[in-house]
Amino acid sequence: MSSTIVDRLAGDRRLDRFYIDGQWLPPAGQDRCTLVDPSTEQPVAQIAMGDETDVARAVAAARRAFASWSLTSARQRAALLDRLHALVVERAEPFAQAISQEMGCAISVARAAQVPVAAEHLREARDVALRYDFVTHRGSTAVVREAIGVCGLITPWNWPLYQITAKVGPALAAGCTVVLKPSELSPLSALLFAEAVHDAGVAAGVFNLVQGTGSEVGAALSMHADVDMISITGSTRAGVLVAQAAAPTVKRVAQELGGKSPNLILPDADLAHAIPAAVAAGMRNVGQSCSAPTRILVPRERLAEVEQLAREAAAAFVVGDPRSPRTTHGPVANRAQFLRVQAMIEAGIREGARLVCGGPGRPQGLERGYYVRPTVFSDVQPRMSIAQDEIFGPVLVILAYDSVDEAVAIANGTVYGLGAHVQGRDLAAARAVAARIRSGQVHINNPPWRPDVPFGGYKRSGNGREFGVEGMEEFLETKAILGYGEVEAPAR
């Protein structure tokens, strides 16, 4: 049971400690945050909250460790990542239980998605380190890609372990040292990850963990003069605040922020396949994904058929206790998010959108917990708030179009540009539409997820890229050494 994870962490004092310089150390202050189980609304643990003193200790440890860690070989760094990957896979069930408890994820989803894809980021970072050319030559000049330095990593609550490994893996592969600030709303999986890093044999100071709020720990990391880079995944508002705090020290800031991704259903699409897939993608992780395709764009003449298929797809979901293997969708992760989603559903009704299914309130039979009815709106106009603002819950909107040109304009008609989907039988036509969409990723006909392709946003969805080679390159600086001399290309 997941409660035993809380008990064990409390018994080992991990809930009351930060991982700094290879040790579990008590915080400088006395602030605590209450972790609430979103399925019951009951408190389950008290978590230590850090401050600028804790950040300063962690950054100093990371700075000391950088001198030696940055000089290790790619093979040595890959070996650490290999051991860490094996430990995450070995401990998959405790990680899944922790994620289910801390943010309400259905245990089946935690086991099948949250933990496995997190492990894949570590494997991919290992492989990138082994195959990457950190030094290349242009005549007598050497071009060196070297670790940027100490990195502050700020991660969210919705994919807690996945987002940690997506940053820690490539940062360590590049030769950087890190200070991780996970979301205070999903601290358990971060503590388990820190244990795994320690058990993998990381050198003291290379990896550090300080729990805390964005306004306290996140701000202290962003402003610290000895932090060379900040990588944040979070809301657009949070990304702006981090960038503003980081600006006086001219550090690099990589941001993976909000989204309002379109799912453009072309006129020749097989609706019987495309619409259930669109609903599943938009409501995956209870809609709590920054790249979730929550706007479904469909030919106007097929609107009635689309609505019926969407209604049937949403009705098949099992909303309930996240610990039950039957459950497909648990609660949203916290009270603030529950209230936000409810307010957005009410806004859609006020604006004149029509409910296809769902609506305000909890699903029938669920009186407690932050449960939301899977909701689909139709008759949605592009400028409505539910078509423009990130909701971050199981709420989809259907927008009708009269031409593909109009559909592309609607798809591009938000301040975001993180992800997009295109579905249709004619692959050439789908490719042509994908080329016109302004977003960092476009998925044609629901391909499988890959950890080796770049992920990141256009416009207010952020800057920089995660995953694969591009993800590691975010953590590298480029140095040119002129007069290095001619070097023969090594045999491969």
CSV table of C-alpha atoms in Angstrom, one decimal:
chain,number,residue,atom,x,y,z
A,1,MET,CA,0.0,0.0,0.0
A,2,SER,CA,1.2,3.5,-0.7
A,3,SER,CA,0.7,4.5,2.9
A,4,THR,CA,3.6,2.3,3.8
A,5,ILE,CA,5.8,4.5,1.6
A,6,VAL,CA,4.8,7.6,3.6
A,7,ASP,CA,5.4,5.6,6.8
A,8,ARG,CA,8.8,4.5,5.6
A,9,LEU,CA,9.9,7.9,4.5
A,10,ALA,CA,8.7,9.4,7.8
A,11,GLY,CA,10.5,6.6,9.7
A,12,ASP,CA,13.7,7.4,7.9
A,13,ARG,CA,13.1,11.1,8.4
A,14,ARG,CA,13.2,11.6,4.6
A,15,LEU,CA,10.1,13.7,4.8
A,16,ASP,CA,12.0,16.0,7.1
A,17,ARG,CA,15.2,16.1,5.2
A,18,PHE,CA,16.9,17.4,2.0
A,19,TYR,CA,19.5,15.5,0.0
A,20,ILE,CA,22.5,17.9,-0.1
A,21,ASP,CA,26.2,17.0,-0.7
A,22,GLY,CA,25.6,13.3,-0.5
A,23,GLN,CA,23.7,13.4,2.8
A,24,TRP,CA,20.2,13.7,4.2
A,25,LEU,CA,20.3,17.0,6.1
A,26,PRO,CA,17.7,18.8,8.2
A,27,PRO,CA,16.3,22.0,6.8
A,28,ALA,CA,17.4,25.4,8.0
A,29,GLY,CA,13.9,26.5,8.9
A,30,GLN,CA,10.7,25.0,10.4
A,31,ASP,CA,8.3,25.5,7.5
A,32,ARG,CA,6.2,22.5,6.6
A,33,CYS,CA,3.7,21.7,3.8
A,34,THR,CA,0.8,19.3,4.2
A,35,LEU,CA,0.5,16.6,1.6
A,36,VAL,CA,-3.2,15.9,0.9
A,37,ASP,CA,-4.4,12.7,-0.8
A,38,PRO,CA,-6.6,14.1,-3.7
A,39,SER,CA,-8.8,11.0,-3.7
A,40,THR,CA,-9.9,11.5,0.0
A,41,GLU,CA,-9.0,15.2,0.7
A,42,GLN,CA,-7.3,13.9,3.8
A,43,PRO,CA,-3.7,14.9,4.9
A,44,VAL,CA,-1.2,12.1,4.7
A,45,ALA,CA,2.2,13.7,5.5
A,46,GLN,CA,4.0,16.8,6.5
A,47,ILE,CA,6.9,17.8,4.2
A,48,ALA,CA,9.8,20.0,5.1
A,49,MET,CA,10.0,23.3,3.1
A,50,GLY,CA,13.3,24.9,2.3
A,51,ASP,CA,14.4,28.5,2.1
A,52,GLU,CA,17.3,30.5,0.6
A,53,THR,CA,19.7,29.1,3.2
A,54,ASP,CA,19.0,25.5,2.1
A,55,VAL,CA,19.4,26.6,-1.6
A,56,ALA,CA,22.7,28.2,-0.8
A,57,ARG,CA,24.0,25.0,0.9
A,58,ALA,CA,22.9,22.9,-2.1
A,59,VAL,CA,24.3,25.3,-4.7
A,60,ALA,CA,27.6,25.4,-2.9
A,61,ALA,CA,27.8,21.6,-2.8
A,62,ALA,CA,26.9,21.5,-6.5
A,63,ARG,CA,29.6,24.1,-7.3
A,64,ARG,CA,32.3,22.1,-5.4
A,65,ALA,CA,31.3,18.9,-7.2
A,66,PHE,CA,31.2,20.4,-10.6
A,67,ALA,CA,35.0,20.8,-10.8
A,68,SER,CA,35.5,17.0,-10.8
A,69,TRP,CA,32.2,15.8,-12.2
A,70,SER,CA,32.5,17.9,-15.3
A,71,LEU,CA,35.9,16.2,-16.1
A,72,THR,CA,34.6,12.7,-16.0
A,73,SER,CA,34.3,10.8,-19.2
A,74,ALA,CA,31.1,10.3,-21.0
A,75,ARG,CA,31.4,6.6,-20.3
A,76,GLN,CA,31.7,7.2,-16.6
A,77,ARG,CA,28.6,9.4,-16.6
A,78,ALA,CA,26.7,6.9,-18.7
A,79,ALA,CA,27.6,4.2,-16.2
A,80,LEU,CA,26.0,6.1,-13.4
A,81,LEU,CA,22.8,6.7,-15.5
A,82,ASP,CA,22.8,3.0,-16.3
A,83,ARG,CA,22.8,2.1,-12.6
A,84,LEU,CA,20.1,4.7,-11.9
A,85,HIS,CA,17.9,3.4,-14.7
A,86,ALA,CA,18.2,-0.1,-13.4
A,87,LEU,CA,17.2,1.0,-9.9
A,88,VAL,CA,14.1,3.0,-11.2
A,89,VAL,CA,13.0,-0.1,-13.1
A,90,GLU,CA,13.6,-2.3,-10.1
A,91,ARG,CA,11.7,0.0,-7.8
A,92,ALA,CA,8.9,0.7,-10.3
A,93,GLU,CA,6.1,-0.4,-7.9
A,94,PRO,CA,7.0,1.9,-5.0
A,95,PHE,CA,7.3,4.8,-7.5
A,96,ALA,CA,3.9,4.0,-9.0
A,97,GLN,CA,2.3,3.8,-5.5
A,98,ALA,CA,3.9,7.1,-4.5
A,99,ILE,CA,2.7,8.9,-7.7
A,100,SER,CA,-0.8,7.5,-7.2
A,101,GLN,CA,-0.9,8.8,-3.6
A,102,GLU,CA,0.6,12.2,-4.2
A,103,MET,CA,-1.3,13.4,-7.3
A,104,GLY,CA,-4.2,10.9,-7.7
A,105,CYS,CA,-3.0,9.1,-10.8
A,106,ALA,CA,-4.8,5.9,-11.4
A,107,ILE,CA,-2.5,3.1,-10.4
A,108,SER,CA,-2.8,1.4,-13.7
A,109,VAL,CA,-1.6,4.6,-15.5
A,110,ALA,CA,1.2,5.1,-13.0
A,111,ARG,CA,2.4,1.5,-13.6
A,112,ALA,CA,2.0,1.6,-17.4
A,113,ALA,CA,3.0,5.2,-18.2
A,114,GLN,CA,4.2,7.4,-15.4
A,115,VAL,CA,7.1,5.2,-14.3
A,116,PRO,CA,8.1,3.4,-17.5
A,117,VAL,CA,8.5,6.6,-19.5
A,118,ALA,CA,10.5,8.2,-16.7
A,119,ALA,CA,12.9,5.3,-16.8
A,120,GLU,CA,13.2,5.7,-20.5
A,121,HIS,CA,14.5,9.2,-20.1
A,122,LEU,CA,17.4,7.9,-18.1
A,123,ARG,CA,18.2,5.1,-20.7
A,124,GLU,CA,18.1,7.7,-23.5
A,125,ALA,CA,20.3,10.1,-21.6
A,126,ARG,CA,22.8,7.3,-21.1
A,127,ASP,CA,22.8,6.4,-24.8
A,128,VAL,CA,23.1,10.0,-25.9
A,129,ALA,CA,26.2,10.5,-23.7
A,130,LEU,CA,27.8,7.4,-25.2
A,131,ARG,CA,27.3,8.4,-28.8
A,132,TYR,CA,27.7,12.2,-28.7
A,133,ASP,CA,30.8,13.9,-30.1
A,134,PHE,CA,31.7,16.4,-27.4
A,135,VAL,CA,34.7,17.5,-29.4
A,136,THR,CA,34.7,18.1,-33.1
A,137,HIS,CA,37.4,19.6,-35.4
A,138,ARG,CA,37.3,22.2,-38.2
A,139,GLY,CA,40.7,22.3,-39.6
A,140,SER,CA,43.1,23.5,-36.8
A,141,THR,CA,40.2,24.5,-34.6
A,142,ALA,CA,38.6,22.3,-31.9
A,143,VAL,CA,34.9,22.9,-31.2
A,144,VAL,CA,34.2,21.7,-27.7
A,145,ARG,CA,30.8,21.1,-26.1
A,146,GLU,CA,31.2,21.2,-22.4
A,147,ALA,CA,28.9,21.2,-19.3
A,148,ILE,CA,27.3,24.6,-18.7
A,149,GLY,CA,27.8,24.3,-14.9
A,150,VAL,CA,25.4,24.1,-11.9
A,151,CYS,CA,21.8,23.7,-13.0
A,152,GLY,CA,18.6,24.5,-11.0
A,153,LEU,CA,15.8,22.1,-12.1
A,154,ILE,CA,12.2,23.0,-11.3
A,155,THR,CA,9.7,20.3,-12.0
A,156,PRO,CA,5.8,20.1,-11.8
A,157,TRP,CA,3.3,17.8,-10.1
A,158,ASN,CA,1.5,16.4,-13.1
A,159,TRP,CA,4.2,14.0,-14.4
A,160,PRO,CA,6.4,14.2,-11.3
A,161,LEU,CA,9.0,11.4,-11.9
A,162,TYR,CA,8.9,11.8,-15.7
A,163,GLN,CA,9.8,15.5,-15.6
A,164,ILE,CA,12.5,14.9,-13.0
A,165,THR,CA,14.3,12.3,-15.2
A,166,ALA,CA,13.7,14.3,-18.3
A,167,LYS,CA,15.9,17.0,-16.7
A,168,VAL,CA,18.3,15.2,-14.4
A,169,GLY,CA,19.2,12.5,-17.0
A,170,PRO,CA,20.5,14.9,-19.7
A,171,ALA,CA,22.0,17.3,-17.2
A,172,LEU,CA,24.1,14.5,-15.6
A,173,ALA,CA,25.0,13.1,-19.1
A,174,ALA,CA,26.3,16.5,-20.1
A,175,GLY,CA,28.6,16.7,-17.0
A,176,CYS,CA,26.5,19.2,-15.1
A,177,THR,CA,25.7,19.2,-11.4
A,178,VAL,CA,22.2,19.8,-10.3
A,179,VAL,CA,19.9,21.2,-7.6
A,180,LEU,CA,16.4,19.8,-8.0
A,181,LYS,CA,13.3,21.6,-6.7
A,182,PRO,CA,10.3,19.3,-7.3
A,183,SER,CA,6.8,20.4,-6.8
A,184,GLU,CA,5.8,20.6,-3.2
A,185,LEU,CA,2.5,19.0,-4.2
A,186,SER,CA,4.2,15.8,-5.4
A,187,PRO,CA,7.2,15.3,-3.1
A,188,LEU,CA,7.1,11.5,-2.5
A,189,SER,CA,8.4,10.3,-5.9
A,190,ALA,CA,11.1,12.9,-5.7
A,191,LEU,CA,12.3,11.6,-2.4
A,192,LEU,CA,12.3,8.0,-3.7
A,193,PHE,CA,14.3,9.3,-6.7
A,194,ALA,CA,16.9,10.9,-4.5
A,195,GLU,CA,17.3,7.6,-2.7
A,196,ALA,CA,17.8,5.9,-6.0
A,197,VAL,CA,20.4,8.4,-7.1
A,198,HIS,CA,22.3,7.9,-3.8
A,199,ASP,CA,22.1,4.1,-4.1
A,200,ALA,CA,23.4,4.4,-7.7
A,201,GLY,CA,26.6,5.8,-6.3
A,202,VAL,CA,26.5,9.4,-7.3
A,203,ALA,CA,29.4,11.5,-6.0
A,204,ALA,CA,28.6,13.9,-3.2
A,205,GLY,CA,27.2,17.2,-4.5
A,206,VAL,CA,26.5,16.1,-8.1
A,207,PHE,CA,22.8,15.7,-7.3
A,208,ASN,CA,21.0,17.7,-4.6
A,209,LEU,CA,17.3,17.9,-3.7
A,210,VAL,CA,15.6,20.8,-1.9
A,211,GLN,CA,11.9,20.7,-1.4
A,212,GLY,CA,10.0,24.0,-1.3
A,213,THR,CA,7.7,26.5,-3.0
A,214,GLY,CA,8.3,28.3,-6.2
A,215,SER,CA,8.2,31.7,-4.5
A,216,GLU,CA,10.8,30.7,-2.0
A,217,VAL,CA,13.1,27.9,-3.3
A,218,GLY,CA,12.4,28.4,-7.0
A,219,ALA,CA,13.1,32.1,-6.7
A,220,ALA,CA,16.3,31.6,-4.7
A,221,LEU,CA,17.6,29.1,-7.3
A,222,SER,CA,16.7,31.5,-10.2
A,223,MET,CA,18.5,34.4,-8.6
A,224,HIS,CA,21.6,32.6,-7.3
A,225,ALA,CA,24.7,33.9,-8.9
A,226,ASP,CA,26.4,30.5,-8.8
A,227,VAL,CA,23.6,28.8,-10.7
A,228,ASP,CA,24.5,28.7,-14.4
A,229,MET,CA,21.2,27.5,-15.8
A,230,ILE,CA,17.6,27.1,-14.8
A,231,SER,CA,15.3,24.5,-16.5
A,232,ILE,CA,11.7,24.8,-15.5
A,233,THR,CA,8.6,22.9,-16.5
A,234,GLY,CA,5.4,24.6,-15.3
A,235,SER,CA,2.8,27.2,-16.1
A,236,THR,CA,3.6,30.1,-18.4
A,237,ARG,CA,3.2,32.4,-15.5
A,238,ALA,CA,5.8,30.5,-13.5
A,239,GLY,CA,8.1,30.5,-16.4
A,240,VAL,CA,7.9,34.2,-16.8
A,241,LEU,CA,8.6,34.8,-13.1
A,242,VAL,CA,11.7,32.5,-13.2
A,243,ALA,CA,13.0,34.2,-16.3
A,244,GLN,CA,12.6,37.6,-14.6
A,245,ALA,CA,14.4,36.4,-11.5
A,246,ALA,CA,17.2,34.9,-13.6
A,247,ALA,CA,17.8,37.9,-15.8
A,248,PRO,CA,20.1,39.9,-13.6
A,249,THR,CA,22.7,37.1,-13.6
A,250,VAL,CA,22.3,36.4,-17.3
A,251,LYS,CA,21.9,32.6,-16.8
A,252,ARG,CA,20.4,30.3,-19.4
A,253,VAL,CA,16.7,29.6,-18.8
A,254,ALA,CA,15.0,26.7,-20.6
A,255,GLN,CA,11.2,26.7,-20.3
A,256,GLU,CA,8.7,24.0,-21.0
A,257,LEU,CA,5.4,25.8,-20.2
A,258,GLY,CA,1.7,25.7,-21.0
A,259,GLY,CA,-0.2,24.6,-24.0
A,260,LYS,CA,-3.6,24.5,-25.7
A,261,SER,CA,-2.8,21.9,-28.3
A,262,PRO,CA,-5.1,21.2,-31.3
A,263,ASN,CA,-6.2,17.9,-32.6
A,264,LEU,CA,-7.0,18.6,-36.3
A,265,ILE,CA,-9.3,15.9,-37.8
A,266,LEU,CA,-9.0,16.2,-41.6
A,267,PRO,CA,-12.0,15.6,-43.8
A,268,ASP,CA,-10.9,12.2,-44.9
A,269,ALA,CA,-10.2,10.9,-41.4
A,270,ASP,CA,-11.8,7.6,-40.2
A,271,LEU,CA,-13.9,9.2,-37.4
A,272,ALA,CA,-14.7,5.9,-35.7
A,273,HIS,CA,-10.9,5.6,-35.0
A,274,ALA,CA,-9.9,9.3,-34.8
A,275,ILE,CA,-12.4,10.6,-32.3
A,276,PRO,CA,-12.0,7.9,-29.6
A,277,ALA,CA,-8.2,8.4,-30.0
A,278,ALA,CA,-8.6,12.2,-29.7
A,279,VAL,CA,-10.7,11.9,-26.5
A,280,ALA,CA,-8.2,9.4,-25.0
A,281,ALA,CA,-5.3,11.7,-25.8
A,282,GLY,CA,-6.9,14.8,-24.5
A,283,MET,CA,-8.0,13.2,-21.3
A,284,ARG,CA,-4.8,11.1,-20.6
A,285,ASN,CA,-3.6,11.7,-17.1
A,286,VAL,CA,-7.0,13.3,-16.4
A,287,GLY,CA,-6.1,16.1,-18.9
A,288,GLN,CA,-3.2,17.2,-16.7
A,289,SER,CA,-0.6,17.3,-19.4
A,290,CYS,CA,0.8,20.5,-20.9
A,291,SER,CA,0.7,19.1,-24.4
A,292,ALA,CA,-2.7,17.5,-24.1
A,293,PRO,CA,-4.6,18.0,-27.4
A,294,THR,CA,-7.7,19.5,-25.8
A,295,ARG,CA,-9.1,21.3,-28.8
A,296,ILE,CA,-10.6,18.9,-31.4
A,297,LEU,CA,-11.1,20.6,-34.8
A,298,VAL,CA,-13.6,18.8,-37.1
A,299,PRO,CA,-15.3,19.4,-40.4
A,300,ARG,CA,-18.6,21.2,-39.7
A,301,GLU,CA,-20.7,18.7,-41.8
A,302,ARG,CA,-19.5,15.8,-39.6
A,303,LEU,CA,-20.1,17.6,-36.2
A,304,ALA,CA,-23.1,15.5,-35.1
A,305,GLU,CA,-21.2,12.3,-35.7
A,306,VAL,CA,-18.2,13.6,-33.9
A,307,GLU,CA,-20.2,14.6,-30.9
A,308,GLN,CA,-21.8,11.1,-30.6
A,309,LEU,CA,-18.4,9.4,-30.8
A,310,ALA,CA,-16.9,11.7,-28.3
A,311,ARG,CA,-19.8,11.1,-25.9
A,312,GLU,CA,-19.4,7.4,-26.2
A,313,ALA,CA,-15.6,7.5,-25.7
A,314,ALA,CA,-15.9,9.6,-22.5
A,315,ALA,CA,-18.7,7.4,-21.1
A,316,ALA,CA,-16.3,4.4,-21.3
A,317,PHE,CA,-13.9,6.0,-18.7
A,318,VAL,CA,-14.0,4.6,-15.1
A,319,VAL,CA,-13.6,7.6,-12.7
A,320,GLY,CA,-12.9,6.6,-9.2
A,321,ASP,CA,-10.4,5.4,-6.5
A,322,PRO,CA,-7.0,5.7,-8.1
A,323,ARG,CA,-5.8,2.6,-6.2
A,324,SER,CA,-8.4,0.4,-7.9
A,325,PRO,CA,-6.9,-1.4,-11.0
A,326,ARG,CA,-10.3,-0.9,-12.7
A,327,THR,CA,-10.0,2.9,-12.6
A,328,THR,CA,-8.9,4.7,-15.7
A,329,HIS,CA,-9.2,8.3,-14.4
A,330,GLY,CA,-8.6,9.3,-10.8
A,331,PRO,CA,-9.1,12.8,-9.3
A,332,VAL,CA,-7.3,15.9,-10.4
A,333,ALA,CA,-4.2,16.5,-8.3
A,334,ASN,CA,-5.1,19.1,-5.8
A,335,ARG,CA,-7.9,21.4,-4.5
A,336,ALA,CA,-6.6,24.5,-6.4
A,337,GLN,CA,-6.7,22.6,-9.7
A,338,PHE,CA,-10.2,21.2,-8.9
A,339,LEU,CA,-11.5,24.7,-8.3
A,340,ARG,CA,-9.8,25.9,-11.5
A,341,VAL,CA,-11.4,23.2,-13.6
A,342,GLN,CA,-14.8,23.7,-12.2
A,343,ALA,CA,-14.6,27.5,-12.8
A,344,MET,CA,-13.6,26.9,-16.5
A,345,ILE,CA,-16.5,24.5,-17.0
A,346,GLU,CA,-18.9,27.1,-15.6
A,347,ALA,CA,-17.2,29.7,-17.9
A,348,GLY,CA,-17.8,27.5,-20.9
A,349,ILE,CA,-21.5,27.3,-20.1
A,350,ARG,CA,-21.8,31.1,-19.6
A,351,GLU,CA,-20.1,31.7,-22.9
A,352,GLY,CA,-22.7,29.7,-24.7
A,353,ALA,CA,-20.8,26.5,-25.5
A,354,ARG,CA,-23.0,23.3,-25.4
A,355,LEU,CA,-22.3,20.4,-23.2
A,356,VAL,CA,-21.9,17.1,-25.0
A,357,CYS,CA,-21.2,15.3,-21.8
A,358,GLY,CA,-20.1,16.0,-18.3
A,359,GLY,CA,-20.4,19.4,-16.7
A,360,PRO,CA,-19.9,20.9,-13.3
A,361,GLY,CA,-19.6,18.9,-10.1
A,362,ARG,CA,-18.3,15.5,-9.2
A,363,PRO,CA,-19.3,12.3,-10.9
A,364,GLN,CA,-22.3,10.6,-9.4
A,365,GLY,CA,-21.4,8.5,-6.3
A,366,LEU,CA,-18.2,10.4,-5.6
A,367,GLU,CA,-18.9,12.8,-2.8
A,368,ARG,CA,-15.3,13.5,-1.6
A,369,GLY,CA,-12.1,13.8,-3.5
A,370,TYR,CA,-11.1,16.1,-6.3
A,371,TYR,CA,-13.0,14.2,-9.0
A,372,VAL,CA,-14.1,15.9,-12.2
A,373,ARG,CA,-16.7,14.7,-14.7
A,374,PRO,CA,-15.1,14.0,-18.1
A,375,THR,CA,-16.5,17.0,-20.0
A,376,VAL,CA,-16.8,17.7,-23.7
A,377,PHE,CA,-18.1,21.0,-25.1
A,378,SER,CA,-19.4,21.7,-28.7
A,379,ASP,CA,-20.6,24.8,-30.4
A,380,VAL,CA,-17.3,26.3,-29.2
A,381,GLN,CA,-16.0,29.5,-30.8
A,382,PRO,CA,-12.3,30.1,-31.2
A,383,ARG,CA,-12.2,33.2,-29.0
A,384,MET,CA,-14.0,31.6,-26.0
A,385,SER,CA,-11.9,31.2,-22.9
A,386,ILE,CA,-12.3,27.4,-22.9
A,387,ALA,CA,-10.8,27.4,-26.4
A,388,GLN,CA,-7.9,29.8,-25.5
A,389,ASP,CA,-6.9,29.1,-21.9
A,390,GLU,CA,-5.2,26.0,-20.5
A,391,ILE,CA,-7.7,24.2,-18.3
A,392,PHE,CA,-5.5,21.2,-17.1
A,393,GLY,CA,-8.3,18.9,-16.5
A,394,PRO,CA,-10.6,16.4,-18.3
A,395,VAL,CA,-12.3,19.0,-20.4
A,396,LEU,CA,-12.2,19.0,-24.3
A,397,VAL,CA,-13.7,21.4,-26.7
A,398,ILE,CA,-14.9,20.7,-30.2
A,399,LEU,CA,-14.5,23.4,-32.8
A,400,ALA,CA,-16.1,23.1,-36.3
A,401,TYR,CA,-14.3,24.4,-39.5
A,402,ASP,CA,-15.4,24.9,-43.1
A,403,SER,CA,-12.0,24.5,-44.8
A,404,VAL,CA,-8.6,23.2,-44.0
A,405,ASP,CA,-7.2,26.7,-44.2
A,406,GLU,CA,-9.6,27.8,-41.6
A,407,ALA,CA,-8.7,24.8,-39.4
A,408,VAL,CA,-5.0,25.7,-39.6
A,409,ALA,CA,-5.8,29.3,-38.6
A,410,ILE,CA,-7.8,28.0,-35.6
A,411,ALA,CA,-5.0,25.6,-34.7
A,412,ASN,CA,-2.5,28.4,-34.6
A,413,GLY,CA,-4.9,30.9,-33.0
A,414,THR,CA,-3.7,30.8,-29.4
A,415,VAL,CA,-0.6,32.1,-27.6
A,416,TYR,CA,0.6,28.6,-27.2
A,417,GLY,CA,2.6,26.2,-29.5
A,418,LEU,CA,3.7,23.2,-27.6
A,419,GLY,CA,2.0,20.2,-29.3
A,420,ALA,CA,-0.5,19.4,-32.0
A,421,HIS,CA,-2.1,16.3,-33.6
A,422,VAL,CA,-3.3,15.8,-37.2
A,423,GLN,CA,-5.4,12.8,-38.2
A,424,GLY,CA,-6.3,11.8,-41.7
A,425,ARG,CA,-6.0,9.0,-44.3
A,426,ASP,CA,-4.0,10.9,-46.9
A,427,LEU,CA,-0.5,11.0,-45.4
A,428,ALA,CA,0.8,13.7,-47.8
A,429,ALA,CA,-2.1,16.0,-46.9
A,430,ALA,CA,-1.5,15.4,-43.2
A,431,ARG,CA,2.2,16.2,-43.6
A,432,ALA,CA,1.3,19.4,-45.5
A,433,VAL,CA,-1.0,20.5,-42.6
A,434,ALA,CA,1.7,19.5,-40.0
A,435,ALA,CA,4.2,21.8,-41.7
A,436,ARG,CA,1.8,24.7,-41.3
A,437,ILE,CA,1.2,24.3,-37.6
A,438,ARG,CA,3.3,26.5,-35.3
A,439,SER,CA,4.2,24.1,-32.5
A,440,GLY,CA,7.2,22.2,-31.2
A,441,GLN,CA,5.8,18.7,-31.9
A,442,VAL,CA,3.1,17.5,-34.3
A,443,HIS,CA,1.8,14.0,-34.1
A,444,ILE,CA,0.3,12.5,-37.3
A,445,ASN,CA,-2.2,9.7,-36.7
A,446,ASN,CA,-1.2,9.0,-33.1
A,447,PRO,CA,2.3,7.6,-33.3
A,448,PRO,CA,3.9,6.0,-30.3
A,449,TRP,CA,5.8,8.2,-27.8
A,450,ARG,CA,9.6,8.4,-28.3
A,451,PRO,CA,12.1,9.6,-25.8
A,452,ASP,CA,14.7,10.5,-28.5
A,453,VAL,CA,12.8,13.2,-30.4
A,454,PRO,CA,12.9,16.9,-29.3
A,455,PHE,CA,10.0,18.3,-27.2
A,456,GLY,CA,9.4,21.9,-26.5
A,457,GLY,CA,7.3,24.9,-27.4
A,458,TYR,CA,6.9,27.8,-29.7
A,459,LYS,CA,5.4,31.2,-28.6
A,460,ARG,CA,4.4,31.3,-24.9
A,461,SER,CA,4.8,27.5,-24.5
A,462,GLY,CA,8.5,28.2,-23.8
A,463,ASN,CA,11.9,27.9,-25.3
A,464,GLY,CA,14.6,25.2,-25.5
A,465,ARG,CA,14.1,21.5,-26.0
A,466,GLU,CA,14.0,18.4,-23.9
A,467,PHE,CA,14.5,14.7,-24.8
A,468,GLY,CA,17.2,13.1,-26.9
A,469,VAL,CA,20.3,14.8,-28.3
A,470,GLU,CA,18.6,18.2,-28.3
A,471,GLY,CA,17.7,17.8,-24.6
A,472,MET,CA,21.3,17.2,-23.6
A,473,GLU,CA,22.6,20.0,-25.7
A,474,GLU,CA,20.5,22.5,-23.6
A,475,PHE,CA,23.0,21.7,-20.8
A,476,LEU,CA,26.1,22.3,-22.9
A,477,GLU,CA,28.2,25.4,-23.7
A,478,THR,CA,30.2,25.7,-26.9
A,479,LYS,CA,33.9,26.6,-26.8
A,480,ALA,CA,36.1,27.1,-29.8
A,481,ILE,CA,39.9,26.4,-29.4
A,482,LEU,CA,41.7,28.1,-32.3
A,483,GLY,CA,45.2,26.9,-33.1
A,484,TYR,CA,44.4,23.5,-31.7
A,485,GLY,CA,46.2,21.8,-34.6
A,486,GLU,CA,45.1,19.3,-37.2
A,487,VAL,CA,43.7,16.1,-35.8
A,488,GLU,CA,43.1,12.9,-37.7
A,489,ALA,CA,39.5,11.7,-37.6
A,490,PRO,CA,39.3,8.7,-35.2
A,491,ALA,CA,38.4,5.4,-36.7
A,492,ARG,CA,34.8,4.3,-36.2
